[in-house]
Amino acid sequence: MTETITLSKKQIVPGIGIMLLLFITPMVLGYWGILKTNRNIFSLVIHELYVWVILFFIYIYATKIEKRNLLILSEIDIPFKQILKNIFLLILSFVGISIAVNVILHLTGNKNDSIYIQKLVPILRQYKVIIPFIAITAGVVEELVFRAYLFPRFEELFKNTDIAIILSAALFGILHISYGTIAQVAFPFLFGVVTALHYKKHRNIKTLIYTHFLWDFLLLCKTVL
């Protein structure tokens, strides 16, 4: 191991650790009953704003401590028609993954009834205007954090793309555990694998942000309306 790699780890690992702590803390507080992010519209908005604060912290850490851009993989410009095609193919793959996960859960006798979602639906039905904000937050923050920031840094740390993909996707899935069902962990994990593979191949985070926003927006509309 060279001195350069050691220095790189000293710069990268604390940022990843603090980032995960910031994501996990509300989950732990929610589990203990101290914090409930879906209690009312106010707590829901605060939670969404908190997620943006995490992104801001990551940006500051990358630029001030790592002294480089948040996106360490340079973006590749893609024609608009190709972006639309990629979005369509990604959405299609997510539909297939969702169907497969639900079929497997049904065959194994596992239910996909999320108590978290059940409590969230009445709030969203009363305040439908917040649906786009939630979808935008998920699309922008989660893609910039888990694909643009976390995945390439794991790749840099482990010198192995496969490990970076699996690990970043696993963390993405685990951080959805508060939804309370196996499907709400399994689907995000597979979602993370697909999007990380796409990001590695196409190097265009905008496509993933648009796709993630559209997927969450349609899913929330389907659940609420």
PDB file of C-alpha atoms in Angstrom:
ATOM      1  CA  MET A   1       0.000   0.000   0.000  1.00  0.00           C
ATOM      2  CA  THR A   2       1.497   3.308  -1.031  1.00  0.00           C
ATOM      3  CA  GLU A   3       1.503   6.514   0.964  1.00  0.00           C
ATOM      4  CA  THR A   4      -0.788   8.130  -1.609  1.00  0.00           C
ATOM      5  CA  ILE A   5      -3.481   5.470  -1.132  1.00  0.00           C
ATOM      6  CA  THR A   6      -3.216   5.762   2.659  1.00  0.00           C
ATOM      7  CA  LEU A   7      -3.642   9.548   2.441  1.00  0.00           C
ATOM      8  CA  SER A   8      -6.619   9.068   0.143  1.00  0.00           C
ATOM      9  CA  LYS A   9      -8.284   6.732   2.643  1.00  0.00           C
ATOM     10  CA  LYS A  10      -7.692   9.191   5.466  1.00  0.00           C
ATOM     11  CA  GLN A  11      -9.460  11.837   3.416  1.00  0.00           C
ATOM     12  CA  ILE A  12     -12.340   9.733   2.094  1.00  0.00           C
ATOM     13  CA  VAL A  13     -13.331   7.358   4.911  1.00  0.00           C
ATOM     14  CA  PRO A  14     -14.276  10.005   7.536  1.00  0.00           C
ATOM     15  CA  GLY A  15     -16.555  11.723   5.028  1.00  0.00           C
ATOM     16  CA  ILE A  16     -18.350   8.472   4.215  1.00  0.00           C
ATOM     17  CA  GLY A  17     -18.626   7.640   7.902  1.00  0.00           C
ATOM     18  CA  ILE A  18     -20.117  10.998   8.866  1.00  0.00           C
ATOM     19  CA  MET A  19     -22.478  10.854   5.885  1.00  0.00           C
ATOM     20  CA  LEU A  20     -23.799   7.458   6.969  1.00  0.00           C
ATOM     21  CA  LEU A  21     -24.147   8.687  10.548  1.00  0.00           C
ATOM     22  CA  LEU A  22     -26.231  11.621   9.344  1.00  0.00           C
ATOM     23  CA  PHE A  23     -28.525   9.273   7.424  1.00  0.00           C
ATOM     24  CA  ILE A  24     -28.778   6.683  10.194  1.00  0.00           C
ATOM     25  CA  THR A  25     -29.428   9.068  13.109  1.00  0.00           C
ATOM     26  CA  PRO A  26     -33.068   9.908  12.133  1.00  0.00           C
ATOM     27  CA  MET A  27     -33.722   6.182  11.585  1.00  0.00           C
ATOM     28  CA  VAL A  28     -32.463   5.329  15.086  1.00  0.00           C
ATOM     29  CA  LEU A  29     -34.392   8.186  16.660  1.00  0.00           C
ATOM     30  CA  GLY A  30     -37.484   7.073  14.771  1.00  0.00           C
ATOM     31  CA  TYR A  31     -37.047   3.475  15.947  1.00  0.00           C
ATOM     32  CA  TRP A  32     -36.831   4.697  19.558  1.00  0.00           C
ATOM     33  CA  GLY A  33     -39.949   6.810  19.046  1.00  0.00           C
ATOM     34  CA  ILE A  34     -38.084  10.068  19.602  1.00  0.00           C
ATOM     35  CA  LEU A  35     -38.490  11.279  16.013  1.00  0.00           C
ATOM     36  CA  LYS A  36     -41.376  10.585  13.639  1.00  0.00           C
ATOM     37  CA  THR A  37     -40.788  11.921  10.133  1.00  0.00           C
ATOM     38  CA  ASN A  38     -44.280  11.056   8.877  1.00  0.00           C
ATOM     39  CA  ARG A  39     -46.264  12.324  11.868  1.00  0.00           C
ATOM     40  CA  ASN A  40     -47.515  15.456  10.083  1.00  0.00           C
ATOM     41  CA  ILE A  41     -46.716  17.720   7.152  1.00  0.00           C
ATOM     42  CA  PHE A  42     -44.314  19.820   9.242  1.00  0.00           C
ATOM     43  CA  SER A  43     -42.154  16.863  10.322  1.00  0.00           C
ATOM     44  CA  LEU A  44     -42.207  15.514   6.760  1.00  0.00           C
ATOM     45  CA  VAL A  45     -40.958  18.810   5.299  1.00  0.00           C
ATOM     46  CA  ILE A  46     -38.256  19.073   7.974  1.00  0.00           C
ATOM     47  CA  HIS A  47     -37.083  15.553   7.117  1.00  0.00           C
ATOM     48  CA  GLU A  48     -36.871  16.371   3.400  1.00  0.00           C
ATOM     49  CA  LEU A  49     -34.938  19.563   4.127  1.00  0.00           C
ATOM     50  CA  TYR A  50     -32.610  17.603   6.419  1.00  0.00           C
ATOM     51  CA  VAL A  51     -31.716  15.327   3.506  1.00  0.00           C
ATOM     52  CA  TRP A  52     -30.654  18.391   1.513  1.00  0.00           C
ATOM     53  CA  VAL A  53     -28.465  19.425   4.455  1.00  0.00           C
ATOM     54  CA  ILE A  54     -26.693  16.065   4.211  1.00  0.00           C
ATOM     55  CA  LEU A  55     -25.991  16.723   0.538  1.00  0.00           C
ATOM     56  CA  PHE A  56     -24.640  20.171   1.426  1.00  0.00           C
ATOM     57  CA  PHE A  57     -22.334  18.622   4.040  1.00  0.00           C
ATOM     58  CA  ILE A  58     -21.036  16.107   1.489  1.00  0.00           C
ATOM     59  CA  TYR A  59     -20.381  18.898  -1.010  1.00  0.00           C
ATOM     60  CA  ILE A  60     -18.448  20.901   1.597  1.00  0.00           C
ATOM     61  CA  TYR A  61     -16.478  17.834   2.689  1.00  0.00           C
ATOM     62  CA  ALA A  62     -15.553  16.922  -0.888  1.00  0.00           C
ATOM     63  CA  THR A  63     -14.452  20.426  -1.850  1.00  0.00           C
ATOM     64  CA  LYS A  64     -12.798  21.505   1.419  1.00  0.00           C
ATOM     65  CA  ILE A  65     -11.378  18.272   2.900  1.00  0.00           C
ATOM     66  CA  GLU A  66     -10.860  16.070  -0.155  1.00  0.00           C
ATOM     67  CA  LYS A  67     -10.170  19.239  -2.148  1.00  0.00           C
ATOM     68  CA  ARG A  68     -11.874  18.003  -5.311  1.00  0.00           C
ATOM     69  CA  ASN A  69     -15.297  17.981  -6.919  1.00  0.00           C
ATOM     70  CA  LEU A  70     -18.200  16.037  -5.447  1.00  0.00           C
ATOM     71  CA  LEU A  71     -18.342  14.213  -8.801  1.00  0.00           C
ATOM     72  CA  ILE A  72     -14.908  12.661  -9.247  1.00  0.00           C
ATOM     73  CA  LEU A  73     -16.020  10.900 -12.440  1.00  0.00           C
ATOM     74  CA  SER A  74     -16.147  13.465 -15.216  1.00  0.00           C
ATOM     75  CA  GLU A  75     -19.562  13.831 -16.823  1.00  0.00           C
ATOM     76  CA  ILE A  76     -20.059  12.676 -20.412  1.00  0.00           C
ATOM     77  CA  ASP A  77     -22.529  14.691 -22.476  1.00  0.00           C
ATOM     78  CA  ILE A  78     -25.289  12.569 -23.974  1.00  0.00           C
ATOM     79  CA  PRO A  79     -27.727  13.685 -26.710  1.00  0.00           C
ATOM     80  CA  PHE A  80     -31.205  14.445 -25.412  1.00  0.00           C
ATOM     81  CA  LYS A  81     -32.754  11.623 -27.461  1.00  0.00           C
ATOM     82  CA  GLN A  82     -30.323   9.160 -25.898  1.00  0.00           C
ATOM     83  CA  ILE A  83     -31.177  10.472 -22.423  1.00  0.00           C
ATOM     84  CA  LEU A  84     -34.873   9.861 -23.103  1.00  0.00           C
ATOM     85  CA  LYS A  85     -34.095   6.368 -24.373  1.00  0.00           C
ATOM     86  CA  ASN A  86     -31.988   5.599 -21.298  1.00  0.00           C
ATOM     87  CA  ILE A  87     -34.713   6.884 -18.979  1.00  0.00           C
ATOM     88  CA  PHE A  88     -37.276   4.667 -20.698  1.00  0.00           C
ATOM     89  CA  LEU A  89     -35.041   1.595 -20.455  1.00  0.00           C
ATOM     90  CA  LEU A  90     -34.247   2.272 -16.800  1.00  0.00           C
ATOM     91  CA  ILE A  91     -37.919   2.733 -15.892  1.00  0.00           C
ATOM     92  CA  LEU A  92     -38.719  -0.473 -17.763  1.00  0.00           C
ATOM     93  CA  SER A  93     -36.036  -2.339 -15.821  1.00  0.00           C
ATOM     94  CA  PHE A  94     -37.371  -0.965 -12.510  1.00  0.00           C
ATOM     95  CA  VAL A  95     -40.874  -2.132 -13.388  1.00  0.00           C
ATOM     96  CA  GLY A  96     -39.496  -5.611 -14.092  1.00  0.00           C
ATOM     97  CA  ILE A  97     -37.487  -5.641 -10.852  1.00  0.00           C
ATOM     98  CA  SER A  98     -40.499  -4.465  -8.846  1.00  0.00           C
ATOM     99  CA  ILE A  99     -42.707  -7.191 -10.311  1.00  0.00           C
ATOM    100  CA  ALA A 100     -40.050  -9.851  -9.683  1.00  0.00           C
ATOM    101  CA  VAL A 101     -39.507  -8.754  -6.056  1.00  0.00           C
ATOM    102  CA  ASN A 102     -43.239  -8.760  -5.327  1.00  0.00           C
ATOM    103  CA  VAL A 103     -43.747 -12.175  -6.972  1.00  0.00           C
ATOM    104  CA  ILE A 104     -40.903 -13.676  -4.937  1.00  0.00           C
ATOM    105  CA  LEU A 105     -42.282 -12.160  -1.720  1.00  0.00           C
ATOM    106  CA  HIS A 106     -45.743 -13.504  -2.526  1.00  0.00           C
ATOM    107  CA  LEU A 107     -44.402 -17.009  -3.211  1.00  0.00           C
ATOM    108  CA  THR A 108     -42.394 -16.975   0.020  1.00  0.00           C
ATOM    109  CA  GLY A 109     -45.327 -15.725   2.073  1.00  0.00           C
ATOM    110  CA  ASN A 110     -43.863 -12.312   2.890  1.00  0.00           C
ATOM    111  CA  LYS A 111     -46.142  -9.281   2.980  1.00  0.00           C
ATOM    112  CA  ASN A 112     -45.325  -5.912   1.446  1.00  0.00           C
ATOM    113  CA  ASP A 113     -47.494  -3.801   3.725  1.00  0.00           C
ATOM    114  CA  SER A 114     -45.390  -0.886   4.916  1.00  0.00           C
ATOM    115  CA  ILE A 115     -46.689   0.779   8.080  1.00  0.00           C
ATOM    116  CA  TYR A 116     -44.531   3.792   7.245  1.00  0.00           C
ATOM    117  CA  ILE A 117     -46.257   4.208   3.861  1.00  0.00           C
ATOM    118  CA  GLN A 118     -49.691   3.682   5.427  1.00  0.00           C
ATOM    119  CA  LYS A 119     -49.034   6.587   7.799  1.00  0.00           C
ATOM    120  CA  LEU A 120     -47.557   8.712   5.021  1.00  0.00           C
ATOM    121  CA  VAL A 121     -50.438   8.349   2.543  1.00  0.00           C
ATOM    122  CA  PRO A 122     -53.020  10.475   4.463  1.00  0.00           C
ATOM    123  CA  ILE A 123     -50.513  13.338   4.705  1.00  0.00           C
ATOM    124  CA  LEU A 124     -49.728  13.194   0.999  1.00  0.00           C
ATOM    125  CA  ARG A 125     -53.414  13.023   0.093  1.00  0.00           C
ATOM    126  CA  GLN A 126     -54.054  16.176   2.093  1.00  0.00           C
ATOM    127  CA  TYR A 127     -50.949  17.978   0.840  1.00  0.00           C
ATOM    128  CA  LYS A 128     -50.481  16.681  -2.715  1.00  0.00           C
ATOM    129  CA  VAL A 129     -48.296  19.690  -3.552  1.00  0.00           C
ATOM    130  CA  ILE A 130     -45.422  18.142  -1.581  1.00  0.00           C
ATOM    131  CA  ILE A 131     -45.238  15.060  -3.829  1.00  0.00           C
ATOM    132  CA  PRO A 132     -43.015  16.739  -6.482  1.00  0.00           C
ATOM    133  CA  PHE A 133     -40.747  18.074  -3.725  1.00  0.00           C
ATOM    134  CA  ILE A 134     -40.289  14.580  -2.242  1.00  0.00           C
ATOM    135  CA  ALA A 135     -39.589  13.133  -5.694  1.00  0.00           C
ATOM    136  CA  ILE A 136     -37.110  15.904  -6.535  1.00  0.00           C
ATOM    137  CA  THR A 137     -35.354  15.425  -3.198  1.00  0.00           C
ATOM    138  CA  ALA A 138     -35.013  11.683  -3.788  1.00  0.00           C
ATOM    139  CA  GLY A 139     -33.878  12.126  -7.380  1.00  0.00           C
ATOM    140  CA  VAL A 140     -31.272  14.806  -6.763  1.00  0.00           C
ATOM    141  CA  VAL A 141     -29.950  13.942  -3.307  1.00  0.00           C
ATOM    142  CA  GLU A 142     -29.937  10.146  -3.490  1.00  0.00           C
ATOM    143  CA  GLU A 143     -28.320  10.016  -6.918  1.00  0.00           C
ATOM    144  CA  LEU A 144     -25.685  12.615  -6.083  1.00  0.00           C
ATOM    145  CA  VAL A 145     -24.936  10.920  -2.751  1.00  0.00           C
ATOM    146  CA  PHE A 146     -25.052   7.205  -3.552  1.00  0.00           C
ATOM    147  CA  ARG A 147     -24.085   7.114  -7.219  1.00  0.00           C
ATOM    148  CA  ALA A 148     -22.035  10.269  -7.878  1.00  0.00           C
ATOM    149  CA  TYR A 149     -20.331  10.525  -4.477  1.00  0.00           C
ATOM    150  CA  LEU A 150     -20.321   7.127  -2.752  1.00  0.00           C
ATOM    151  CA  PHE A 151     -19.931   4.623  -5.603  1.00  0.00           C
ATOM    152  CA  PRO A 152     -16.752   6.072  -7.221  1.00  0.00           C
ATOM    153  CA  ARG A 153     -15.152   6.605  -3.816  1.00  0.00           C
ATOM    154  CA  PHE A 154     -15.789   2.993  -2.860  1.00  0.00           C
ATOM    155  CA  GLU A 155     -14.299   2.062  -6.221  1.00  0.00           C
ATOM    156  CA  GLU A 156     -11.279   4.196  -5.391  1.00  0.00           C
ATOM    157  CA  LEU A 157     -10.910   2.690  -1.928  1.00  0.00           C
ATOM    158  CA  PHE A 158     -11.345  -0.985  -2.842  1.00  0.00           C
ATOM    159  CA  LYS A 159      -9.887  -0.839  -6.376  1.00  0.00           C
ATOM    160  CA  ASN A 160     -12.770  -3.083  -7.434  1.00  0.00           C
ATOM    161  CA  THR A 161     -15.845  -1.935  -9.361  1.00  0.00           C
ATOM    162  CA  ASP A 162     -17.995  -4.924  -8.386  1.00  0.00           C
ATOM    163  CA  ILE A 163     -17.404  -4.368  -4.669  1.00  0.00           C
ATOM    164  CA  ALA A 164     -18.145  -0.650  -5.078  1.00  0.00           C
ATOM    165  CA  ILE A 165     -21.433  -1.378  -6.863  1.00  0.00           C
ATOM    166  CA  ILE A 166     -22.608  -3.983  -4.350  1.00  0.00           C
ATOM    167  CA  LEU A 167     -21.550  -1.993  -1.296  1.00  0.00           C
ATOM    168  CA  SER A 168     -23.077   1.310  -2.418  1.00  0.00           C
ATOM    169  CA  ALA A 169     -26.293  -0.488  -3.433  1.00  0.00           C
ATOM    170  CA  ALA A 170     -26.392  -2.419  -0.135  1.00  0.00           C
ATOM    171  CA  LEU A 171     -26.114   0.798   1.885  1.00  0.00           C
ATOM    172  CA  PHE A 172     -28.806   2.375  -0.292  1.00  0.00           C
ATOM    173  CA  GLY A 173     -31.081  -0.580   0.450  1.00  0.00           C
ATOM    174  CA  ILE A 174     -30.318  -0.692   4.176  1.00  0.00           C
ATOM    175  CA  LEU A 175     -31.073   3.006   4.562  1.00  0.00           C
ATOM    176  CA  HIS A 176     -34.629   2.229   3.388  1.00  0.00           C
ATOM    177  CA  ILE A 177     -35.141  -0.284   6.216  1.00  0.00           C
ATOM    178  CA  SER A 178     -37.309   2.179   8.145  1.00  0.00           C
ATOM    179  CA  TYR A 179     -40.094   1.454   5.634  1.00  0.00           C
ATOM    180  CA  GLY A 180     -40.432  -1.853   7.467  1.00  0.00           C
ATOM    181  CA  THR A 181     -40.677  -4.458   4.689  1.00  0.00           C
ATOM    182  CA  ILE A 182     -38.268  -6.761   2.884  1.00  0.00           C
ATOM    183  CA  ALA A 183     -39.389  -5.346  -0.470  1.00  0.00           C
ATOM    184  CA  GLN A 184     -38.483  -1.816   0.639  1.00  0.00           C
ATOM    185  CA  VAL A 185     -34.906  -2.990   1.153  1.00  0.00           C
ATOM    186  CA  ALA A 186     -34.603  -5.496  -1.701  1.00  0.00           C
ATOM    187  CA  PHE A 187     -35.925  -3.158  -4.395  1.00  0.00           C
ATOM    188  CA  PRO A 188     -33.679  -0.184  -3.465  1.00  0.00           C
ATOM    189  CA  PHE A 189     -30.700  -2.560  -3.384  1.00  0.00           C
ATOM    190  CA  LEU A 190     -31.419  -3.774  -6.931  1.00  0.00           C
ATOM    191  CA  PHE A 191     -32.265  -0.196  -7.937  1.00  0.00           C
ATOM    192  CA  GLY A 192     -28.833   0.807  -6.636  1.00  0.00           C
ATOM    193  CA  VAL A 193     -27.085  -1.952  -8.575  1.00  0.00           C
ATOM    194  CA  VAL A 194     -28.760  -0.968 -11.857  1.00  0.00           C
ATOM    195  CA  THR A 195     -28.136   2.759 -11.436  1.00  0.00           C
ATOM    196  CA  ALA A 196     -24.491   2.257 -10.382  1.00  0.00           C
ATOM    197  CA  LEU A 197     -23.889   0.046 -13.432  1.00  0.00           C
ATOM    198  CA  HIS A 198     -25.528   2.675 -15.625  1.00  0.00           C
ATOM    199  CA  TYR A 199     -23.457   5.466 -14.078  1.00  0.00           C
ATOM    200  CA  LYS A 200     -20.244   3.506 -14.556  1.00  0.00           C
ATOM    201  CA  LYS A 201     -21.056   2.885 -18.219  1.00  0.00           C
ATOM    202  CA  HIS A 202     -22.573   6.216 -19.278  1.00  0.00           C
ATOM    203  CA  ARG A 203     -21.066   8.661 -16.750  1.00  0.00           C
ATOM    204  CA  ASN A 204     -24.110  10.929 -16.828  1.00  0.00           C
ATOM    205  CA  ILE A 205     -25.668  11.596 -13.436  1.00  0.00           C
ATOM    206  CA  LYS A 206     -28.393  13.820 -14.916  1.00  0.00           C
ATOM    207  CA  THR A 207     -30.028  10.813 -16.568  1.00  0.00           C
ATOM    208  CA  LEU A 208     -30.214   9.021 -13.217  1.00  0.00           C
ATOM    209  CA  ILE A 209     -31.579  12.108 -11.454  1.00  0.00           C
ATOM    210  CA  TYR A 210     -34.354  12.497 -14.044  1.00  0.00           C
ATOM    211  CA  THR A 211     -35.147   8.785 -13.904  1.00  0.00           C
ATOM    212  CA  HIS A 212     -35.172   8.603 -10.110  1.00  0.00           C
ATOM    213  CA  PHE A 213     -37.412  11.676  -9.895  1.00  0.00           C
ATOM    214  CA  LEU A 214     -39.843  10.277 -12.466  1.00  0.00           C
ATOM    215  CA  TRP A 215     -39.952   6.843 -10.816  1.00  0.00           C
ATOM    216  CA  ASP A 216     -40.643   8.224  -7.332  1.00  0.00           C
ATOM    217  CA  PHE A 217     -43.130  10.784  -8.639  1.00  0.00           C
ATOM    218  CA  LEU A 218     -45.153   8.157 -10.506  1.00  0.00           C
ATOM    219  CA  LEU A 219     -44.969   5.755  -7.574  1.00  0.00           C
ATOM    220  CA  LEU A 220     -46.157   8.376  -5.094  1.00  0.00           C
ATOM    221  CA  CYS A 221     -48.982   9.439  -7.410  1.00  0.00           C
ATOM    222  CA  LYS A 222     -50.035   5.806  -7.840  1.00  0.00           C
ATOM    223  CA  THR A 223     -49.996   5.269  -4.075  1.00  0.00           C
ATOM    224  CA  VAL A 224     -51.840   8.467  -3.163  1.00  0.00           C
ATOM    225  CA  LEU A 225     -54.280   9.089  -5.991  1.00  0.00           C
TER     226      LEU A 225
END
